[in-house]
JSON list of C-alpha atoms in Angstrom, two decimals:
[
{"chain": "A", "resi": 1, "resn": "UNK", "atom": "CA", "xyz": [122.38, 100.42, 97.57]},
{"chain": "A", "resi": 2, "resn": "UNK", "atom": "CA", "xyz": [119.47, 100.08, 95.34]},
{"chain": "A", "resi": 3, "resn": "UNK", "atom": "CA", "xyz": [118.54, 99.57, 91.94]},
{"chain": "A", "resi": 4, "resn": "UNK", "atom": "CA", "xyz": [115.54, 100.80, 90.02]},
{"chain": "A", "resi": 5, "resn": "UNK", "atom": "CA", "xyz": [114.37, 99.43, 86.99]},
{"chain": "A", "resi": 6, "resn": "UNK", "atom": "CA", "xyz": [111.47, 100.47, 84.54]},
{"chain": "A", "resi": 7, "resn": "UNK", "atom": "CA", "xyz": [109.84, 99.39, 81.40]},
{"chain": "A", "resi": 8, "resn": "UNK", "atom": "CA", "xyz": [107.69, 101.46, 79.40]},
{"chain": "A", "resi": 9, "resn": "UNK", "atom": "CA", "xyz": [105.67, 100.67, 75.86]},
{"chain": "A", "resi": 10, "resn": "UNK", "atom": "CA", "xyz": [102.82, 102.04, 74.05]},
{"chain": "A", "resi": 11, "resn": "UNK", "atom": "CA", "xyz": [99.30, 100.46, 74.03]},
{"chain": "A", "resi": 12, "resn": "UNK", "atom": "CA", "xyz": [97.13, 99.51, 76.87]},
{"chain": "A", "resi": 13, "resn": "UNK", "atom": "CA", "xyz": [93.75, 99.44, 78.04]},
{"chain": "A", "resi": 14, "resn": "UNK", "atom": "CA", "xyz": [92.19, 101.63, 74.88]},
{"chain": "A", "resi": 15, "resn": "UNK", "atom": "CA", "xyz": [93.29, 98.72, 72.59]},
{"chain": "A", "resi": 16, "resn": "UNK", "atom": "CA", "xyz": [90.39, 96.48, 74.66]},
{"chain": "A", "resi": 17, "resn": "UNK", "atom": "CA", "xyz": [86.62, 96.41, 73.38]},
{"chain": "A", "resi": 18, "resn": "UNK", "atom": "CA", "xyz": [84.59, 98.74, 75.58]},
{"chain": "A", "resi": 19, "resn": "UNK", "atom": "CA", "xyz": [82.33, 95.95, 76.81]},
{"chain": "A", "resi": 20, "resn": "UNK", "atom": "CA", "xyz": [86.09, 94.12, 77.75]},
{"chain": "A", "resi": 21, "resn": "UNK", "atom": "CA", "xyz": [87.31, 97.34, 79.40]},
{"chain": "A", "resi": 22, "resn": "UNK", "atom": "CA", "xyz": [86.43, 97.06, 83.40]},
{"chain": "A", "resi": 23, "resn": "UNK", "atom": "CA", "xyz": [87.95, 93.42, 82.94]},
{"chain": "A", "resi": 24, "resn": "UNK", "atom": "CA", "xyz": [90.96, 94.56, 81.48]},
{"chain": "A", "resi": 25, "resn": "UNK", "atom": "CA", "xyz": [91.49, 97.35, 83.87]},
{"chain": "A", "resi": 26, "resn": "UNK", "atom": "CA", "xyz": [91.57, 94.81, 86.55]},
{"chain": "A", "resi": 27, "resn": "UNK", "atom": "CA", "xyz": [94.42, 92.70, 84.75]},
{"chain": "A", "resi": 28, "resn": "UNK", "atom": "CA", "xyz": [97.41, 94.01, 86.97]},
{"chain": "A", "resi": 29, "resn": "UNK", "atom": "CA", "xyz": [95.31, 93.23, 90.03]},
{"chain": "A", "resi": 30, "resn": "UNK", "atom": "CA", "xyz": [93.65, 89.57, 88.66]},
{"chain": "A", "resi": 31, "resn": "UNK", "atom": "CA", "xyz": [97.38, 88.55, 87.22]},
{"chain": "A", "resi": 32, "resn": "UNK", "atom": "CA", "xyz": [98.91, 89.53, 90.89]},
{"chain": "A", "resi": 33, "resn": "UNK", "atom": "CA", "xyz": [96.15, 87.54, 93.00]},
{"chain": "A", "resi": 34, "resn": "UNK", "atom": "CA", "xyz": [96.62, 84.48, 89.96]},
{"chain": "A", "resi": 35, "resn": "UNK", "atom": "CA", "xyz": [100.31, 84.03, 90.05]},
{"chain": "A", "resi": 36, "resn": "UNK", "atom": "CA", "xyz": [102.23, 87.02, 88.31]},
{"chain": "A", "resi": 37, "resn": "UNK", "atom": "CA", "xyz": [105.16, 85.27, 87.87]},
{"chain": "A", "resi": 38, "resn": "UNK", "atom": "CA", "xyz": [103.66, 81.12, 87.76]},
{"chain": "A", "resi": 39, "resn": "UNK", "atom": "CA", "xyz": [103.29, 80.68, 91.16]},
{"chain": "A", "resi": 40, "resn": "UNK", "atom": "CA", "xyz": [100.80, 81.62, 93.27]},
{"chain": "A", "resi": 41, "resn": "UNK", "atom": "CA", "xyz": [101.85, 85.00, 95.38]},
{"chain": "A", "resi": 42, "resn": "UNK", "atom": "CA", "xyz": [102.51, 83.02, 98.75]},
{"chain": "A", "resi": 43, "resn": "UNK", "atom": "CA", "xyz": [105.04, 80.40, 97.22]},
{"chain": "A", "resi": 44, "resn": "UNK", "atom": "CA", "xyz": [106.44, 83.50, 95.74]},
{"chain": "A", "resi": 45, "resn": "UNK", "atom": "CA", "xyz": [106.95, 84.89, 99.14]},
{"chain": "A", "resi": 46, "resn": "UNK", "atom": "CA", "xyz": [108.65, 81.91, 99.84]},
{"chain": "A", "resi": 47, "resn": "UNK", "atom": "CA", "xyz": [111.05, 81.80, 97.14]},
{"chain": "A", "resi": 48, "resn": "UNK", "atom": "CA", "xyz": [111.89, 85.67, 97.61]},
{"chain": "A", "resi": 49, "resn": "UNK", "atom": "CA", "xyz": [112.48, 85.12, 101.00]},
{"chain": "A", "resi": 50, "resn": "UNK", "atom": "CA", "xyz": [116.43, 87.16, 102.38]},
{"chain": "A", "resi": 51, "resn": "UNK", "atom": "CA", "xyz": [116.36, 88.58, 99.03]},
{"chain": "A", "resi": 52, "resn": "UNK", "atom": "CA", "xyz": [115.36, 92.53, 98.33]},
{"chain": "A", "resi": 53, "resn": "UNK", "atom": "CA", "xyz": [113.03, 92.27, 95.06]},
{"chain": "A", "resi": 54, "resn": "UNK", "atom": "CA", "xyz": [110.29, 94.21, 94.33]},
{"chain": "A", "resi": 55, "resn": "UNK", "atom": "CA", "xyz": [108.12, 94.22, 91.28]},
{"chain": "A", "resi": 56, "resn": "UNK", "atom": "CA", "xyz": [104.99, 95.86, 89.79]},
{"chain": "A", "resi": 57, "resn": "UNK", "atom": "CA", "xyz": [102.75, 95.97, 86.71]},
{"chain": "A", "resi": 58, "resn": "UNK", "atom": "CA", "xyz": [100.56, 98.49, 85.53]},
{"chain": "A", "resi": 59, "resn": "UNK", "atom": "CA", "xyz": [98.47, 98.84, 82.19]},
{"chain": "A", "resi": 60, "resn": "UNK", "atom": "CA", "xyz": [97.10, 102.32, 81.86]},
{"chain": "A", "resi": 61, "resn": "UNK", "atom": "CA", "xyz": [94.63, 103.43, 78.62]},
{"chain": "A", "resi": 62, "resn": "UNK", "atom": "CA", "xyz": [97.56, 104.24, 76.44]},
{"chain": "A", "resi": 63, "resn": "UNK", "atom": "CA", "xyz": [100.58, 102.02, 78.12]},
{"chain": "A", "resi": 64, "resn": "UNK", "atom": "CA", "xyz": [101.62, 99.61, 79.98]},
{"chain": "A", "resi": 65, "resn": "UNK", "atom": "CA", "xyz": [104.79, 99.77, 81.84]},
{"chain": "A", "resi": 66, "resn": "UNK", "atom": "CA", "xyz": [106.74, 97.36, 85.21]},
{"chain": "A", "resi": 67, "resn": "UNK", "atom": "CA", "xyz": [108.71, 99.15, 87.49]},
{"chain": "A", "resi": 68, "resn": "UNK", "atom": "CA", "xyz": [111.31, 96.55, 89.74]},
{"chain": "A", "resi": 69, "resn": "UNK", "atom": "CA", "xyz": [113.44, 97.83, 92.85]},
{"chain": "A", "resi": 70, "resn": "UNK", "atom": "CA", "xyz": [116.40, 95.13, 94.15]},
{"chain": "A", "resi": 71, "resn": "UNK", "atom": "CA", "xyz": [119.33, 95.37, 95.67]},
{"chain": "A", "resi": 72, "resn": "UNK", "atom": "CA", "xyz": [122.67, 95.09, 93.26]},
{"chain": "A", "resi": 73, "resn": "UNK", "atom": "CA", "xyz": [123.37, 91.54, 94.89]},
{"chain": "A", "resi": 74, "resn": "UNK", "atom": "CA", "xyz": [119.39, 90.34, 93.72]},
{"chain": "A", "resi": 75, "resn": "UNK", "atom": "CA", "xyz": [119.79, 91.65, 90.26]},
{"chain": "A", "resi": 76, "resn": "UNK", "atom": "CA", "xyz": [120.35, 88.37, 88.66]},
{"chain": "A", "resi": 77, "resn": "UNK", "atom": "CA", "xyz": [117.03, 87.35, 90.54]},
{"chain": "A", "resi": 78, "resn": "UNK", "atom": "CA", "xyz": [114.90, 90.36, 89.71]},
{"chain": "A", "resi": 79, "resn": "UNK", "atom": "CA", "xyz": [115.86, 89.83, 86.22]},
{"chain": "A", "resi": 80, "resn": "UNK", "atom": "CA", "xyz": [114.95, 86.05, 86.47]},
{"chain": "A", "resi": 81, "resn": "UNK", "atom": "CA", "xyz": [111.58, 87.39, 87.76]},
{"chain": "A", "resi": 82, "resn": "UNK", "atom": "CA", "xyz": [111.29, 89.62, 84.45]},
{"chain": "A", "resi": 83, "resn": "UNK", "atom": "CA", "xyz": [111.86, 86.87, 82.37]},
{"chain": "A", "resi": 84, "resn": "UNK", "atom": "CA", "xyz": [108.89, 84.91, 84.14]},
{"chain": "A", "resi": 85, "resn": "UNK", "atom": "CA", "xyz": [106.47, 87.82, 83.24]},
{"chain": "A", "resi": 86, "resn": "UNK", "atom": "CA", "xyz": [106.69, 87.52, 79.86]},
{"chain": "A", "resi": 87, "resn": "UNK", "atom": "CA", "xyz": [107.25, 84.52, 79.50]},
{"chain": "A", "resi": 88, "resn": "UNK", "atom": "CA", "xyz": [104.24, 82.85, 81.97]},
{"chain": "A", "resi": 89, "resn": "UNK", "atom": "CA", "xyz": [100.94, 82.28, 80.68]},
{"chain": "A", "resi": 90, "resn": "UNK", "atom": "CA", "xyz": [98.15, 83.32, 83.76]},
{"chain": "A", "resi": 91, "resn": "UNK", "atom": "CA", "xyz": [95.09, 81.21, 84.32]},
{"chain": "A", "resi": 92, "resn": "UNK", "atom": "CA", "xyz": [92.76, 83.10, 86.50]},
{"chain": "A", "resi": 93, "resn": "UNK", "atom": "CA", "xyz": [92.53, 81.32, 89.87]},
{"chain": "A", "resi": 94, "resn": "UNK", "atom": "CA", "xyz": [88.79, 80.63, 91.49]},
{"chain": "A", "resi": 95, "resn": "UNK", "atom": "CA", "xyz": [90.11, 81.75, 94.94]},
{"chain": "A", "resi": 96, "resn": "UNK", "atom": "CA", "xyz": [92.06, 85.47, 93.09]},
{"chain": "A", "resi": 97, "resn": "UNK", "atom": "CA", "xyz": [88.46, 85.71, 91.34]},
{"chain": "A", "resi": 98, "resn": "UNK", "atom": "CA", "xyz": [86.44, 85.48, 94.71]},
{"chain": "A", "resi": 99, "resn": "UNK", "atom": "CA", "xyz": [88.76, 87.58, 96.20]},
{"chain": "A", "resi": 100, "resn": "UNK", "atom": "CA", "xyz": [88.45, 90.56, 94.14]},
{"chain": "A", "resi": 101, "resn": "UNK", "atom": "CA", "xyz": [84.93, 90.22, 93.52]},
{"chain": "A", "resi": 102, "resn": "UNK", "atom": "CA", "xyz": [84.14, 90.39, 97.27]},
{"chain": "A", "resi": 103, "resn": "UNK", "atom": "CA", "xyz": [86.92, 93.27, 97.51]},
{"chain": "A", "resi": 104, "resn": "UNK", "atom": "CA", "xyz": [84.90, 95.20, 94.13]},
{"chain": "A", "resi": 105, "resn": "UNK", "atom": "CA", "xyz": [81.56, 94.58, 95.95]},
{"chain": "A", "resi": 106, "resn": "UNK", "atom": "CA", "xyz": [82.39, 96.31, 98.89]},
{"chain": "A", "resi": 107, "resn": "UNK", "atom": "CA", "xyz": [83.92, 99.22, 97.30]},
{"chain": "A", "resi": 108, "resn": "UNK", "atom": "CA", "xyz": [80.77, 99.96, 94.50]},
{"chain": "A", "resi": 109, "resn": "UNK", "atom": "CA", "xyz": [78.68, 99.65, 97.96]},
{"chain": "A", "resi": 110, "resn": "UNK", "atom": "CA", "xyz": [81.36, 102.07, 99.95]},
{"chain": "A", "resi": 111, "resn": "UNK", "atom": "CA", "xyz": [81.12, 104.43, 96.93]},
{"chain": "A", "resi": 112, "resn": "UNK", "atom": "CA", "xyz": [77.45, 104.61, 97.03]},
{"chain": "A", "resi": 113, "resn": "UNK", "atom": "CA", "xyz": [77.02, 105.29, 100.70]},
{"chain": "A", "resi": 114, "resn": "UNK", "atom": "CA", "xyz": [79.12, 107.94, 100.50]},
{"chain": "A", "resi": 115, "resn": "UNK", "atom": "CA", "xyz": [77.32, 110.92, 99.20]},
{"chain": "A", "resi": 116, "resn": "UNK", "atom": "CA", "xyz": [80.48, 113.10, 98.22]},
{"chain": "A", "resi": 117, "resn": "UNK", "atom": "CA", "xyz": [81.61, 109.66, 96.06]},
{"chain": "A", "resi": 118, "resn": "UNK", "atom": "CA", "xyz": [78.05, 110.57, 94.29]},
{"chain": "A", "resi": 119, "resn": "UNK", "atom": "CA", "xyz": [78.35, 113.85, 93.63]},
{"chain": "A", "resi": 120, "resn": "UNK", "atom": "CA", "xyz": [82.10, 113.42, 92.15]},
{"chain": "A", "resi": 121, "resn": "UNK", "atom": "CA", "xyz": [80.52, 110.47, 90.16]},
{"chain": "A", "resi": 122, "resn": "UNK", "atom": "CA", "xyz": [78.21, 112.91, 88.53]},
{"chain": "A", "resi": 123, "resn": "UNK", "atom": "CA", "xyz": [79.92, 115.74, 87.89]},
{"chain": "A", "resi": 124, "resn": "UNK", "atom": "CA", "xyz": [82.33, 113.21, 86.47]},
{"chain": "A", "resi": 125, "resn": "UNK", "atom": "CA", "xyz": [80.09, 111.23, 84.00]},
{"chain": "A", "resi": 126, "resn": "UNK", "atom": "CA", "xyz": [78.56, 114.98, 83.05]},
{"chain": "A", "resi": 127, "resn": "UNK", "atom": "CA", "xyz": [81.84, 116.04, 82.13]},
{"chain": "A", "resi": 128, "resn": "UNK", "atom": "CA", "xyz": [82.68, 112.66, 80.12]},
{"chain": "A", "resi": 129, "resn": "UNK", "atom": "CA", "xyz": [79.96, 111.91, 78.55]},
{"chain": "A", "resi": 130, "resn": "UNK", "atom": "CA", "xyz": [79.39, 108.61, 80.81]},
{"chain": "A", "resi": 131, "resn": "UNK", "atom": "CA", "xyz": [82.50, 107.26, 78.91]},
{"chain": "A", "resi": 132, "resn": "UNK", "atom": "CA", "xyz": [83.41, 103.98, 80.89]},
{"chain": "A", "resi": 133, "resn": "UNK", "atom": "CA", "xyz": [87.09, 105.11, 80.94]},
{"chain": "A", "resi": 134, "resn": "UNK", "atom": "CA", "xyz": [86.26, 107.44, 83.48]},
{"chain": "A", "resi": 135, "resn": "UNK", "atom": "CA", "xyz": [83.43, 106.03, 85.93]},
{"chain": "A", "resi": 136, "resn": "UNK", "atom": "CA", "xyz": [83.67, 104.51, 88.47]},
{"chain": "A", "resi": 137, "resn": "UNK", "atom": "CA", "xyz": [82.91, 100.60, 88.74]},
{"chain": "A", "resi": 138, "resn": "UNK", "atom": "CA", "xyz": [79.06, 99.55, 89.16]},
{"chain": "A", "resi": 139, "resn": "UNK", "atom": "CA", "xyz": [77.60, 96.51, 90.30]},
{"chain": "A", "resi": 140, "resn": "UNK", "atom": "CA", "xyz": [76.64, 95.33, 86.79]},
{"chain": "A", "resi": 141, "resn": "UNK", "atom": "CA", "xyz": [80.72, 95.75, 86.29]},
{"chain": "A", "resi": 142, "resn": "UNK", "atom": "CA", "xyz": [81.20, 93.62, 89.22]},
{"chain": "A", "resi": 143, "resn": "UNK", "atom": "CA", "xyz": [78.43, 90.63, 87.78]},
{"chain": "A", "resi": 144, "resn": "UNK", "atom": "CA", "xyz": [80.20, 90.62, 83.87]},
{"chain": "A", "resi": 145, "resn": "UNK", "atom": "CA", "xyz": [83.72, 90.75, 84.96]},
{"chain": "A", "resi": 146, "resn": "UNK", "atom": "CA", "xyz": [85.62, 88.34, 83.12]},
{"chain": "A", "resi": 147, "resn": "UNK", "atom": "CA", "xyz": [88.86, 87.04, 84.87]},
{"chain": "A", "resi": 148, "resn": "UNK", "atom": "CA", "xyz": [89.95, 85.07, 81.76]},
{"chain": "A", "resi": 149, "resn": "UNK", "atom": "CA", "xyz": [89.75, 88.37, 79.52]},
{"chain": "A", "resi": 150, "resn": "UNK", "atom": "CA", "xyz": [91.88, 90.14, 82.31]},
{"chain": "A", "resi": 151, "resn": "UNK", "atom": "CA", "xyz": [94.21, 87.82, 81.94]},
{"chain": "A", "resi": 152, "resn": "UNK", "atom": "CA", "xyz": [94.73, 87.46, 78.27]},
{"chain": "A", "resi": 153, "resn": "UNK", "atom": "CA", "xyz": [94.90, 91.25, 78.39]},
{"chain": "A", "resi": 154, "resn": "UNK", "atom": "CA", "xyz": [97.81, 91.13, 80.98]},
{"chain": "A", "resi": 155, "resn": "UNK", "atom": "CA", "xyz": [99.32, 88.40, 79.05]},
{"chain": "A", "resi": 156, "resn": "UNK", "atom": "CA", "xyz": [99.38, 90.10, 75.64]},
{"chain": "A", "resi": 157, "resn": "UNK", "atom": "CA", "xyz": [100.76, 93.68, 77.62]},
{"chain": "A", "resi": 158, "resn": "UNK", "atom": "CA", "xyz": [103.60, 91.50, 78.29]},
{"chain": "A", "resi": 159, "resn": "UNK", "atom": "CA", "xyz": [104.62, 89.26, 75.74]},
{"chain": "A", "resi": 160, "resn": "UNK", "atom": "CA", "xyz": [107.19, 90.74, 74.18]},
{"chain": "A", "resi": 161, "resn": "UNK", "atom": "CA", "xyz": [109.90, 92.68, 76.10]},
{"chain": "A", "resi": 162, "resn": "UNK", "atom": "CA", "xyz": [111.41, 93.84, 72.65]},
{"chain": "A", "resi": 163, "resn": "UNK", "atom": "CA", "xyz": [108.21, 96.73, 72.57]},
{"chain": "A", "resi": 164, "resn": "UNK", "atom": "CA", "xyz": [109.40, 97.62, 76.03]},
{"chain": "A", "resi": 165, "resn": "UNK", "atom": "CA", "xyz": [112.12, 100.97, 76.55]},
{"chain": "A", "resi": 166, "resn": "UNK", "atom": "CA", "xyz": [114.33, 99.55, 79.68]},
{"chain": "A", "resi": 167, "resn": "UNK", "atom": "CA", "xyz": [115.59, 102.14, 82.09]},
{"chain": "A", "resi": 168, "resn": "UNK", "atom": "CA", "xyz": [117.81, 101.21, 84.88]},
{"chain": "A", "resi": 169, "resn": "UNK", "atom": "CA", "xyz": [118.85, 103.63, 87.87]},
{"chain": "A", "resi": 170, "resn": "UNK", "atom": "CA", "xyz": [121.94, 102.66, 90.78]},
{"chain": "A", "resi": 171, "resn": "UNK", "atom": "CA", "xyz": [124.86, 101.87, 91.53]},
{"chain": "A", "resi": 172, "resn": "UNK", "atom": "CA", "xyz": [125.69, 98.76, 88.81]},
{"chain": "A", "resi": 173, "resn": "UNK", "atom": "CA", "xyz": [128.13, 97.38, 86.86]},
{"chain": "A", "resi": 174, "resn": "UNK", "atom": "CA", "xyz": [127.35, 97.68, 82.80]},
{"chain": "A", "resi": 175, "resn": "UNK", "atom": "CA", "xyz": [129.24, 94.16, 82.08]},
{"chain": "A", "resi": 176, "resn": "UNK", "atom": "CA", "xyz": [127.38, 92.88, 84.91]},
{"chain": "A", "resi": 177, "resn": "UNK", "atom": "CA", "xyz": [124.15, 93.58, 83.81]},
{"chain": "A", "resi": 178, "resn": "UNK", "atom": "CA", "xyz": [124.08, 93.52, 80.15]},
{"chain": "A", "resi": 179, "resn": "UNK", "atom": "CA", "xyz": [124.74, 89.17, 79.77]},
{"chain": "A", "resi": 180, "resn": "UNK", "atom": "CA", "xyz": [121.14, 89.53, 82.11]},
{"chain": "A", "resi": 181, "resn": "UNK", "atom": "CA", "xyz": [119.46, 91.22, 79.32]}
]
């Protein structure tokens, strides 16, 4: 048995300043490597250890939503877990901002060895105007990202799970789950 549970609610990425943008479209990813949920993502391993929780965060440019899959006996968990993101404040860690700047590097590099990357890159920023919604990271993206902007941005997505539409899918008992909400 499994349970599937989503959250869905308008606003995202096209609320952000376009010179804020690439940082912001990085949140999910900064907030993950910078403790998600308060704690850094091994002690979160840790705690989650013989239990069947899954959670995930995305902020797209006109919503952000979370998607969670547990089993029916982890649901009191998984909804502990939901409580934590909105209610944690992230701090962008110095070893999640080396991390992802080494991983970025290597990908801008990656996409310009490739010439196929190139040529989809063009026809892409002909087609767009060069609108920074649509390109693909560059290395001057890489040098002004701004961890602490990623992570207000993530923070203020989810802040208040009253904007959020909850949708949840398995086998569950409605008394059981509604004193979790």
């Amino acid at each position: 048995d499994e349970l599937l549970l989503g959250g869905y609610a308008r606003g995202g990425l096209s609320d952000l300043a376009i010179e804020d943008y690439f940082s912001g479209a990085l949140s999910d990813l900064i907030a993950t490597e910078s403790g998600a949920f308060g704690c850094a993502p091994a002690d979160l391993l840790e705690l989650l250890a013989g239990k069947s929780i899954s959670i995930s965060t995305e902020s797209n440019l006109y919503s952000r939503r979370f998607r969670a899959e547990c089993s029916p006996h982890d649901l009191e968990a998984c909804m502990q877990l939901l409580h934590l993101l909105f209610t944690k404040r992230r701090l962008p860690t110095r070893a999640a901002r080396q991390q992802i700047t080494h991983m970025l590097v290597e990908g801008v590099l990656s996409h310009w060895r490739d010439p196929q990357s190139r040529w989809e890159e063009f026809v892409t920023s002909v087609n767009t105007c060069e609108h920074s919604y649509f390109r693909k990271p560059r290395m001057k993206d890489v040098r002004g990202l701004d961890s602490s902007v990623a992570c207000r941005h993530f923070d203020a997505s989810f802040r208040c799970p009253g904007e959020f539409t909850l949708i949840v899918v398995g086998a569950y008992e409605r008394g059981a789950l509604e004193p979790l909400l």
